[in-house]
Short mmCIF file of C-alpha atoms in Angstrom, two decimals:
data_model
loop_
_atom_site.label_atom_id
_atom_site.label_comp_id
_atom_site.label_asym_id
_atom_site.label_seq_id
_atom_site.Cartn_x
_atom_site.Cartn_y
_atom_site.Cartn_z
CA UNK A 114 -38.56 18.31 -50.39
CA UNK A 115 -42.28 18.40 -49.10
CA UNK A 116 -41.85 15.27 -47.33
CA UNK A 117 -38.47 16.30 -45.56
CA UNK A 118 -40.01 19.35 -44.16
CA UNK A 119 -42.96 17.37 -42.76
CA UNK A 120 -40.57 14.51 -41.93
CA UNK A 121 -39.01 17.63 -39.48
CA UNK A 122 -42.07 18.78 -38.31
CA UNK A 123 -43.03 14.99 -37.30
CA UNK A 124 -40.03 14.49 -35.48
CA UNK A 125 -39.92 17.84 -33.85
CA UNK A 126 -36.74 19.73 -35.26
CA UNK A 127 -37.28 22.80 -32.25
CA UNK A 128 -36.02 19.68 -30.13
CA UNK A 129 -32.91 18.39 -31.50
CA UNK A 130 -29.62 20.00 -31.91
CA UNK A 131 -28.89 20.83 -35.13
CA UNK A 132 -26.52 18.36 -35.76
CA UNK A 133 -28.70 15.50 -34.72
CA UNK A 134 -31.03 17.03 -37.21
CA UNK A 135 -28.21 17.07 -39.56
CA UNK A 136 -27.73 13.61 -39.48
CA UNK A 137 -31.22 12.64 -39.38
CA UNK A 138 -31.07 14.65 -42.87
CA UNK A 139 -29.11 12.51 -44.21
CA UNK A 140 -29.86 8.75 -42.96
CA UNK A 141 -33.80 10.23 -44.27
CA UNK A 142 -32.16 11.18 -47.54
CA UNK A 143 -30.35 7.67 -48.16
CA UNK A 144 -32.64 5.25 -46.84
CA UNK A 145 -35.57 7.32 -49.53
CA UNK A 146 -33.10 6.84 -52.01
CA UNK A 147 -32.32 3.37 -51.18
CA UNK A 148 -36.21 2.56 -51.41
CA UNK A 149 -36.98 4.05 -54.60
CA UNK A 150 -34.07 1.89 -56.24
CA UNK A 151 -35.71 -1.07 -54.48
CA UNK A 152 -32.61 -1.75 -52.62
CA UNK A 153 -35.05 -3.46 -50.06
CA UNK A 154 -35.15 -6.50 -52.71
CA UNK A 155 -31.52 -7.12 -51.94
CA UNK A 156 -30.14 -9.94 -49.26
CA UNK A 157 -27.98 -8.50 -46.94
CA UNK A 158 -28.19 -7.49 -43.34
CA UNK A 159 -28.42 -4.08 -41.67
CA UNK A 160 -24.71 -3.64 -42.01
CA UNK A 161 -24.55 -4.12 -45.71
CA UNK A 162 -27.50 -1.81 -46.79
CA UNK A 163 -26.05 0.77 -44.67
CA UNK A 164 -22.83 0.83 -46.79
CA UNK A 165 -24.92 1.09 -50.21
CA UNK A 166 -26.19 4.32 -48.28
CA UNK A 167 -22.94 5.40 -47.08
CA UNK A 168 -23.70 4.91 -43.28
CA UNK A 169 -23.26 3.37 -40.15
CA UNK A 170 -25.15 0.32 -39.36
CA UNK A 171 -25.74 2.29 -35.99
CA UNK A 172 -26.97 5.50 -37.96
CA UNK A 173 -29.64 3.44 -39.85
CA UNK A 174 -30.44 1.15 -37.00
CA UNK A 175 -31.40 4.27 -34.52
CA UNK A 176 -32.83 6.27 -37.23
CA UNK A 177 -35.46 3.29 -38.10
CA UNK A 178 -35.98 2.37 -34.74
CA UNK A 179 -36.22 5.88 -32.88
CA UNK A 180 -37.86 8.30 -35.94
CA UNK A 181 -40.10 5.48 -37.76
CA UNK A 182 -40.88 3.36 -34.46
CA UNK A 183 -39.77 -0.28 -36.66
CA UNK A 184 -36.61 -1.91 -36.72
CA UNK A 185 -34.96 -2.02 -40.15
CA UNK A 186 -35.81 -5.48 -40.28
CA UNK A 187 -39.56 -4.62 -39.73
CA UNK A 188 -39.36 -1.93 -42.73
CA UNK A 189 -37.81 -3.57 -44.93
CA UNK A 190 -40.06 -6.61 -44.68
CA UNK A 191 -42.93 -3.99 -45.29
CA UNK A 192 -41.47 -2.90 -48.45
CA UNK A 193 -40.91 -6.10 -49.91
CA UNK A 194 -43.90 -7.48 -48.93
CA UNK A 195 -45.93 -4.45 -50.61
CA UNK A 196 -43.53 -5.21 -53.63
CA UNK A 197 -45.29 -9.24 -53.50
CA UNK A 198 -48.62 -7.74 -53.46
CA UNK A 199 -47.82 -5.61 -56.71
CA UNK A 200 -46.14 -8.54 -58.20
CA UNK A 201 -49.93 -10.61 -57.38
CA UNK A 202 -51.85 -8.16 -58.98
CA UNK A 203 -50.12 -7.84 -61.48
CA UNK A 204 -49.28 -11.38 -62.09
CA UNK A 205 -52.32 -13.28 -60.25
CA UNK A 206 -50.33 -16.83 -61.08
CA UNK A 207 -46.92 -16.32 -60.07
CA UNK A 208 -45.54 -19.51 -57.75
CA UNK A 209 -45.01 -18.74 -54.62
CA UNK A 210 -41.27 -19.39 -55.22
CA UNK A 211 -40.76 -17.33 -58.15
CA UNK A 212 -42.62 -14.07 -55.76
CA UNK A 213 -40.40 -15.08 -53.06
CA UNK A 214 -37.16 -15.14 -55.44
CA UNK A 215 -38.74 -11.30 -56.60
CA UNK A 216 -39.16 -9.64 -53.84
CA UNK A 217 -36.00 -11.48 -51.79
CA UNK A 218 -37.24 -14.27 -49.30
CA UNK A 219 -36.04 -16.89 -50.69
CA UNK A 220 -38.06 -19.90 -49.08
CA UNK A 221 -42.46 -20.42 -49.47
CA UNK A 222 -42.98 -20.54 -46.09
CA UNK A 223 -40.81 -17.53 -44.94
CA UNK A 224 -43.00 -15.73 -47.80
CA UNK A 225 -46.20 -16.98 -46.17
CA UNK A 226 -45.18 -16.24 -42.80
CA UNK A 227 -44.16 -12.54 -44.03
CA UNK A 228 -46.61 -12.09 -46.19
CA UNK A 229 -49.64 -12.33 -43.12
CA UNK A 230 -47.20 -10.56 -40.43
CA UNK A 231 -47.57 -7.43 -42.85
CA UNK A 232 -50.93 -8.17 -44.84
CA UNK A 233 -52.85 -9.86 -42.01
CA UNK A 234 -53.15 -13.05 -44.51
CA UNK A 235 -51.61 -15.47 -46.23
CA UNK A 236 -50.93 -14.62 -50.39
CA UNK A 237 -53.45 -17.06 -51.47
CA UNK A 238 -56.22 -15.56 -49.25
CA UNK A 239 -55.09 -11.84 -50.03
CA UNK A 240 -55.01 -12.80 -53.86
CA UNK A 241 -58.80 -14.70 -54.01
CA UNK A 242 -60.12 -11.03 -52.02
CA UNK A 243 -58.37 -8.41 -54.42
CA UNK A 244 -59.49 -10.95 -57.49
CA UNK A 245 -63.47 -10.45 -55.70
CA UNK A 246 -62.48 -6.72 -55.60
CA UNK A 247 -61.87 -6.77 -59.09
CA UNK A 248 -64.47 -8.60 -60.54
CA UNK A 249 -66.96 -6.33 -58.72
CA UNK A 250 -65.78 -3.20 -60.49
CA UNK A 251 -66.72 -5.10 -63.80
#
């Protein structure tokens, strides 16, 4: 509930009419939901994660794109790309196919290419610096 009332403040609620803000309720409500069951990790476009959260592929579209400033695409490439970087550290010698196949990008070098849009490098380099990271807590 903490995070919906600062989630109003951040958009400014004094500025919307109150149904805008009701429906801004509820796209919030469903797309938090639909991240904490990972529904991110799914294939599908825009249009079918909308009707696991019982919306319009408009609603979720302008809520992404006009209250979190990133398309849908762009968030839920975050998401599973913070998902891959669990999966490494957790699991320093997973393939890169077998990550991919995890966290829903289904070929390498879309993975790759994801992976340093979001992390700012490639899996192998991100894996070799959290590894360093590790080893210097020791």
């Amino acid at each position: 509930m903490k995070r919906l009332l600062r989630f109003l403040l951040k958009i400014g609620a004094g500025c919307f009419p109150a149904s805008q803000i009701r429906i801004d309720i509820k796209v919030y409500l469903a797309l938090m939901s639909w991240i904490s069951d990972k529904g991110y990790l799914k294939a599908g476009s825009i249009a079918d994660a909308a009707e696991q959260m019982d919306l319009t592929p408009e609603q979720l579209s302008f809520f992404c794109s006009e209250r979190l400033g990133k398309s849908f695409r762009q968030l839920r490439k975050e998401h599973r790309i913070r998902e891959a970087e669990s999966l490494l550290l957790a699991n320093p010698d997973i393939s890169l196919r077998k990550l991919g196949r995890s966290v829903g990008i289904h070929d390498k070098s879309d993975l790759r290419r994801q992976f340093r849009e979001v992390a700012g490098m490639y899996p192998s380099e991100w894996k070799k610096i959290k590894q360093k990271e590790v080893e210097s807590l020791k």
